[in-house]
Amino acid sequence: MRISTSYQYESSSAAIQQAKQTEVTLQQELSTGKRINQPSDDPYGLYQSLTLTSLKNTLSQYNSNLTYAKQFLDESSNALTGVNNMTGQAYQLAVQAANSTTSQDARQGMVNQVTQMQQQLVSLANSQGANGEYIFAGQKTQAAPFSVVSNALTYSGDTSNVNVEVGPGQTMAVNTQAGTTFTNLYNQLESFKNDLSSGNVSALSNVDIANLQASQTAVLQAQGAIGGNLQQVATLTSANTLRTNDLTSQISNLTDANVAQVATQYQSASTVYQAAITMAAQISTLSLASYLQSSGTG
């Protein structure tokens, strides 16, 4: 059966187009390093990769929230460490002042030290985070929550929690409710200062020392709660990091090209493409010869 010239031409043209398309596709994979460069390359693979990428992005947001939580908790812990150290110093002064061998002049000299401690306490209570937020103000983070009015420390923040989403349906309160702790401590220091000035040894021994001990315990308890939250943040961050790495690997397996393999396939495709062009040229030459022969015979 004789094959028509038009059929041969169409077949060779189709072969050239197919070979060229294969070559172009492989060249794009080499250029981008990706196996999927448009939806038609692998529709289901693209769907899977998009689903996994969405989950990865969600985990990334949780990790960003956890980073903020850690920062907030660290800043709170550092401030409370300063308060704890200051309270310990005040306690040592109270023990010294309550000693009967301590002169009243020495007690009077301690008053300035306690005043400085009160100033330090107000500064620590109004500590700000990296973004300028007041970390002990509840949700009223844009204004300093503590101020001194008539020799007493007052709190103008609120008791609302600053919640951070750290997982699916999981939130964590990153702020510390320390309003009462700070105001009580400041007022205790004020009483301590008055007892020093008046030389009230009985109050120094039976009231001030106990009050400062109680305040220091409250600060330590708050630090303990922060430590527990920091541990939870570390655990969640580690789990998210492992999951994110696993998702990255899965996405890579779906979308990344095997460059070495593609390079070999590209060379083969180029060879096929060149062979198709050569074959088409030969068919064209034969067709022309047949035509000329047919014309001469006629």
Short mmCIF file of C-alpha atoms in Angstrom, two decimals:
data_model
loop_
_atom_site.label_atom_id
_atom_site.label_comp_id
_atom_site.label_asym_id
_atom_site.label_seq_id
_atom_site.Cartn_x
_atom_site.Cartn_y
_atom_site.Cartn_z
CA MET A 1 0.00 0.00 0.00
CA ARG A 2 1.42 3.38 -0.99
CA ILE A 3 1.63 6.08 1.69
CA SER A 4 0.59 9.51 0.49
CA THR A 5 3.02 12.42 0.53
CA SER A 6 0.61 14.52 2.63
CA TYR A 7 0.39 11.80 5.29
CA GLN A 8 4.15 11.51 5.46
CA TYR A 9 4.45 15.28 5.84
CA GLU A 10 1.85 15.45 8.59
CA SER A 11 3.44 12.56 10.44
CA SER A 12 6.91 14.07 10.30
CA SER A 13 5.55 17.46 11.38
CA ALA A 14 3.79 15.88 14.35
CA ALA A 15 6.97 14.04 15.30
CA ILE A 16 8.98 17.28 15.16
CA GLN A 17 6.43 19.15 17.29
CA GLN A 18 6.27 16.35 19.88
CA ALA A 19 10.07 16.10 20.06
CA LYS A 20 10.39 19.88 20.37
CA GLN A 21 7.77 20.05 23.11
CA THR A 22 9.56 17.32 25.06
CA GLU A 23 12.86 19.16 24.66
CA VAL A 24 11.33 22.49 25.79
CA THR A 25 9.67 20.88 28.83
CA LEU A 26 12.90 19.23 29.94
CA GLN A 27 14.84 22.43 29.33
CA GLN A 28 12.41 24.29 31.58
CA GLU A 29 12.83 21.68 34.30
CA LEU A 30 16.61 22.13 34.09
CA SER A 31 16.24 25.91 34.22
CA THR A 32 13.85 26.03 37.20
CA GLY A 33 14.91 22.87 38.97
CA LYS A 34 11.21 22.03 39.24
CA ARG A 35 9.31 19.06 37.86
CA ILE A 36 5.99 20.92 37.96
CA ASN A 37 6.11 24.29 36.26
CA GLN A 38 2.49 24.54 35.17
CA PRO A 39 -0.67 22.69 36.25
CA SER A 40 -0.69 20.50 33.14
CA ASP A 41 2.67 18.95 34.12
CA ASP A 42 1.05 16.99 36.97
CA PRO A 43 -2.40 18.20 38.13
CA TYR A 44 -2.67 15.80 41.07
CA GLY A 45 0.93 16.36 42.12
CA LEU A 46 0.31 20.11 42.05
CA TYR A 47 -2.82 19.68 44.18
CA GLN A 48 -0.87 17.66 46.73
CA SER A 49 1.97 20.17 46.84
CA LEU A 50 -0.44 23.10 47.31
CA THR A 51 -2.18 21.28 50.15
CA LEU A 52 1.13 20.53 51.86
CA THR A 53 2.36 24.10 51.26
CA SER A 54 -0.79 25.48 52.91
CA LEU A 55 -0.16 23.30 55.96
CA LYS A 56 3.48 24.37 56.01
CA ASN A 57 2.45 28.04 55.91
CA THR A 58 0.11 27.45 58.85
CA LEU A 59 2.94 25.89 60.84
CA SER A 60 5.15 28.82 59.90
CA GLN A 61 2.57 31.22 61.35
CA TYR A 62 2.40 29.17 64.55
CA ASN A 63 6.19 29.31 64.79
CA SER A 64 6.11 33.08 64.32
CA ASN A 65 3.57 33.28 67.14
CA LEU A 66 5.76 31.05 69.30
CA THR A 67 8.75 33.28 68.60
CA TYR A 68 6.73 36.28 69.78
CA ALA A 69 5.54 34.32 72.82
CA LYS A 70 9.10 33.41 73.76
CA GLN A 71 10.23 37.01 73.37
CA PHE A 72 7.35 38.27 75.53
CA LEU A 73 7.93 35.62 78.20
CA ASP A 74 11.70 36.21 78.23
CA GLU A 75 11.19 39.94 78.68
CA SER A 76 8.74 39.31 81.53
CA SER A 77 11.12 36.85 83.17
CA ASN A 78 14.03 39.30 82.92
CA ALA A 79 11.97 42.07 84.52
CA LEU A 80 10.83 39.77 87.34
CA THR A 81 14.43 38.67 87.91
CA GLY A 82 15.27 42.33 88.50
CA VAL A 83 12.33 42.66 90.90
CA ASN A 84 13.35 39.50 92.73
CA ASN A 85 16.94 40.70 93.13
CA MET A 86 15.75 44.07 94.40
CA THR A 87 13.32 42.45 96.85
CA GLY A 88 16.12 40.26 98.16
CA GLN A 89 18.24 43.35 98.77
CA ALA A 90 15.34 45.03 100.57
CA TYR A 91 14.89 41.93 102.73
CA GLN A 92 18.58 41.99 103.71
CA LEU A 93 18.24 45.66 104.65
CA ALA A 94 15.17 44.88 106.75
CA VAL A 95 17.03 42.11 108.61
CA GLN A 96 19.92 44.49 109.24
CA ALA A 97 17.62 47.33 110.30
CA ALA A 98 15.72 45.07 112.73
CA ASN A 99 18.95 44.20 114.53
CA SER A 100 19.18 46.06 117.84
CA THR A 101 22.85 46.78 117.27
CA THR A 102 22.06 48.88 114.17
CA SER A 103 22.06 52.61 114.94
CA GLN A 104 19.22 54.90 113.98
CA ASP A 105 21.61 56.90 111.83
CA ALA A 106 22.29 53.71 109.87
CA ARG A 107 18.55 53.08 109.50
CA GLN A 108 18.04 56.62 108.32
CA GLY A 109 20.76 56.08 105.74
CA MET A 110 18.84 53.08 104.41
CA VAL A 111 15.85 55.26 103.53
CA ASN A 112 17.52 56.58 100.38
CA GLN A 113 18.36 53.03 99.32
CA VAL A 114 14.73 51.99 99.67
CA THR A 115 13.60 55.06 97.72
CA GLN A 116 15.92 54.04 94.89
CA MET A 117 14.46 50.53 95.05
CA GLN A 118 10.97 51.96 94.66
CA GLN A 119 12.07 53.90 91.60
CA GLN A 120 13.65 50.76 90.18
CA LEU A 121 10.45 48.81 90.86
CA VAL A 122 8.32 51.33 88.94
CA SER A 123 10.74 51.15 86.02
CA LEU A 124 10.67 47.35 85.96
CA ALA A 125 6.87 47.27 86.35
CA ASN A 126 6.61 49.53 83.28
CA SER A 127 8.98 47.37 81.23
CA GLN A 128 8.37 47.41 77.48
CA GLY A 129 8.83 44.69 74.92
CA ALA A 130 10.68 44.83 71.62
CA ASN A 131 7.62 46.34 69.92
CA GLY A 132 7.17 49.00 72.58
CA GLU A 133 4.28 47.22 74.32
CA TYR A 134 4.03 47.37 78.12
CA ILE A 135 4.35 43.75 79.16
CA PHE A 136 2.61 43.98 82.55
CA ALA A 137 -0.39 46.02 81.38
CA GLY A 138 -2.75 43.22 80.39
CA GLN A 139 -4.21 44.15 77.01
CA LYS A 140 -3.71 47.89 77.59
CA THR A 141 -0.22 47.59 76.20
CA GLN A 142 0.09 51.08 74.70
CA ALA A 143 0.27 53.05 77.98
CA ALA A 144 2.44 52.75 81.07
CA PRO A 145 0.29 50.79 83.56
CA PHE A 146 1.98 51.86 86.81
CA SER A 147 2.28 55.30 88.35
CA VAL A 148 2.92 56.72 91.80
CA VAL A 149 0.06 58.69 93.33
CA SER A 150 0.34 60.06 96.89
CA ASN A 151 3.27 57.76 97.75
CA ALA A 152 1.37 54.68 96.55
CA LEU A 153 1.76 52.69 93.36
CA THR A 154 -1.41 52.44 91.28
CA TYR A 155 -2.22 50.13 88.38
CA SER A 156 -4.16 51.37 85.34
CA GLY A 157 -3.80 48.30 83.14
CA ASP A 158 -6.38 45.49 82.99
CA THR A 159 -6.49 41.84 83.97
CA SER A 160 -7.06 40.52 80.44
CA ASN A 161 -4.70 37.97 78.96
CA VAL A 162 -2.52 38.53 75.92
CA ASN A 163 -3.28 35.29 74.09
CA VAL A 164 -1.20 33.85 71.26
CA GLU A 165 -2.37 31.03 68.97
CA VAL A 166 0.30 28.35 69.19
CA GLY A 167 -1.49 25.42 67.54
CA PRO A 168 -4.83 24.31 66.07
CA GLY A 169 -7.39 25.54 68.60
CA GLN A 170 -4.61 26.09 71.14
CA THR A 171 -3.76 29.46 72.70
CA MET A 172 -1.30 30.54 75.36
CA ALA A 173 -1.47 33.55 77.67
CA VAL A 174 2.00 35.11 77.43
CA ASN A 175 1.54 37.99 79.86
CA THR A 176 1.95 37.85 83.63
CA GLN A 177 -0.75 39.24 85.89
CA ALA A 178 1.52 41.13 88.28
CA GLY A 179 -0.46 44.28 89.04
CA THR A 180 -1.23 43.35 92.64
CA THR A 181 2.26 41.94 93.21
CA PHE A 182 3.95 45.18 92.14
CA THR A 183 1.57 47.57 93.92
CA ASN A 184 1.76 45.55 97.15
CA LEU A 185 5.55 45.45 97.01
CA TYR A 186 5.85 49.19 96.39
CA ASN A 187 3.51 49.95 99.26
CA GLN A 188 5.42 47.52 101.50
CA LEU A 189 8.62 49.35 100.65
CA GLU A 190 6.92 52.63 101.55
CA SER A 191 5.93 51.22 104.94
CA PHE A 192 9.44 49.81 105.36
CA LYS A 193 10.87 53.26 104.60
CA ASN A 194 8.57 54.89 107.18
CA ASP A 195 9.54 52.31 109.81
CA LEU A 196 13.20 52.98 109.09
CA SER A 197 12.71 56.73 109.51
CA SER A 198 10.81 56.33 112.77
CA GLY A 199 13.07 53.59 114.12
CA ASN A 200 10.11 51.25 114.64
CA VAL A 201 12.14 48.11 115.31
CA SER A 202 9.06 46.08 116.22
CA ALA A 203 7.45 46.77 112.83
CA LEU A 204 10.73 46.12 111.07
CA SER A 205 11.05 42.74 112.79
CA ASN A 206 7.45 41.56 112.76
CA VAL A 207 5.91 43.19 109.70
CA ASP A 208 8.40 44.42 107.11
CA ILE A 209 10.55 41.30 106.99
CA ALA A 210 7.47 39.05 106.60
CA ASN A 211 5.94 41.31 103.95
CA LEU A 212 9.10 41.33 101.85
CA GLN A 213 9.40 37.56 102.15
CA ALA A 214 5.79 37.17 100.95
CA SER A 215 6.40 39.50 97.99
CA GLN A 216 9.53 37.65 97.01
CA THR A 217 7.60 34.37 97.10
CA ALA A 218 4.93 35.85 94.82
CA VAL A 219 7.58 37.01 92.35
CA LEU A 220 9.24 33.58 92.36
CA GLN A 221 5.88 31.91 91.72
CA ALA A 222 5.28 34.20 88.75
CA GLN A 223 8.72 33.34 87.40
CA GLY A 224 7.94 29.65 87.82
CA ALA A 225 4.78 30.03 85.74
CA ILE A 226 6.75 31.81 83.03
CA GLY A 227 9.33 29.03 83.08
CA GLY A 228 6.58 26.47 82.49
CA ASN A 229 5.26 28.43 79.51
CA LEU A 230 8.75 28.80 78.08
CA GLN A 231 9.19 25.04 78.27
CA GLN A 232 5.91 24.54 76.44
CA VAL A 233 7.00 27.06 73.79
CA ALA A 234 10.27 25.17 73.29
CA THR A 235 8.44 21.83 72.95
CA LEU A 236 5.91 23.18 70.44
CA THR A 237 8.60 24.97 68.44
CA SER A 238 10.68 21.82 68.21
CA ALA A 239 7.67 19.74 67.09
CA ASN A 240 6.68 22.35 64.49
CA THR A 241 10.22 22.53 63.15
CA LEU A 242 10.36 18.77 62.68
CA ARG A 243 6.95 18.76 60.99
CA THR A 244 7.93 21.70 58.77
CA ASN A 245 11.11 19.93 57.68
CA ASP A 246 9.08 16.81 56.86
CA LEU A 247 6.59 18.85 54.80
CA THR A 248 9.44 20.60 52.99
CA SER A 249 10.85 17.21 52.05
CA GLN A 250 7.46 15.95 50.84
CA ILE A 251 6.89 19.08 48.74
CA SER A 252 10.37 18.77 47.28
CA ASN A 253 9.76 15.15 46.33
CA LEU A 254 6.57 16.17 44.54
CA THR A 255 7.79 19.27 42.72
CA ASP A 256 11.59 19.22 42.42
CA ALA A 257 13.25 17.76 39.35
CA ASN A 258 16.00 15.15 39.45
CA VAL A 259 18.47 17.40 37.68
CA ALA A 260 20.93 14.66 36.73
CA GLN A 261 18.16 12.47 35.33
CA VAL A 262 16.51 15.38 33.52
CA ALA A 263 19.86 16.39 32.00
CA THR A 264 20.20 12.90 30.51
CA GLN A 265 16.61 12.96 29.27
CA TYR A 266 17.18 16.39 27.75
CA GLN A 267 20.17 15.14 25.76
CA SER A 268 18.09 12.22 24.48
CA ALA A 269 15.20 14.54 23.62
CA SER A 270 17.55 16.85 21.71
CA THR A 271 18.84 13.87 19.76
CA VAL A 272 15.29 12.74 18.95
CA TYR A 273 14.37 16.26 17.90
CA GLN A 274 17.35 16.52 15.55
CA ALA A 275 16.57 13.06 14.17
CA ALA A 276 12.97 14.10 13.50
CA ILE A 277 14.15 17.17 11.59
CA THR A 278 16.58 15.03 9.55
CA MET A 279 13.86 12.50 8.81
CA ALA A 280 11.48 15.26 7.71
CA ALA A 281 14.13 16.66 5.38
CA GLN A 282 14.68 13.23 3.85
CA ILE A 283 10.95 12.75 3.34
CA SER A 284 10.73 16.16 1.72
CA THR A 285 13.61 15.31 -0.64
CA LEU A 286 12.07 11.98 -1.59
CA SER A 287 8.70 13.61 -2.13
CA LEU A 288 10.26 16.22 -4.40
CA ALA A 289 12.13 13.54 -6.36
CA SER A 290 8.92 11.55 -6.78
CA TYR A 291 7.14 14.62 -7.97
CA LEU A 292 9.81 15.47 -10.53
CA GLN A 293 9.91 11.88 -11.74
CA SER A 294 6.14 11.83 -12.08
CA SER A 295 6.17 15.12 -13.97
CA GLY A 296 8.88 13.88 -16.38
CA THR A 297 6.98 10.67 -17.10
CA GLY A 298 3.84 12.55 -17.88
#
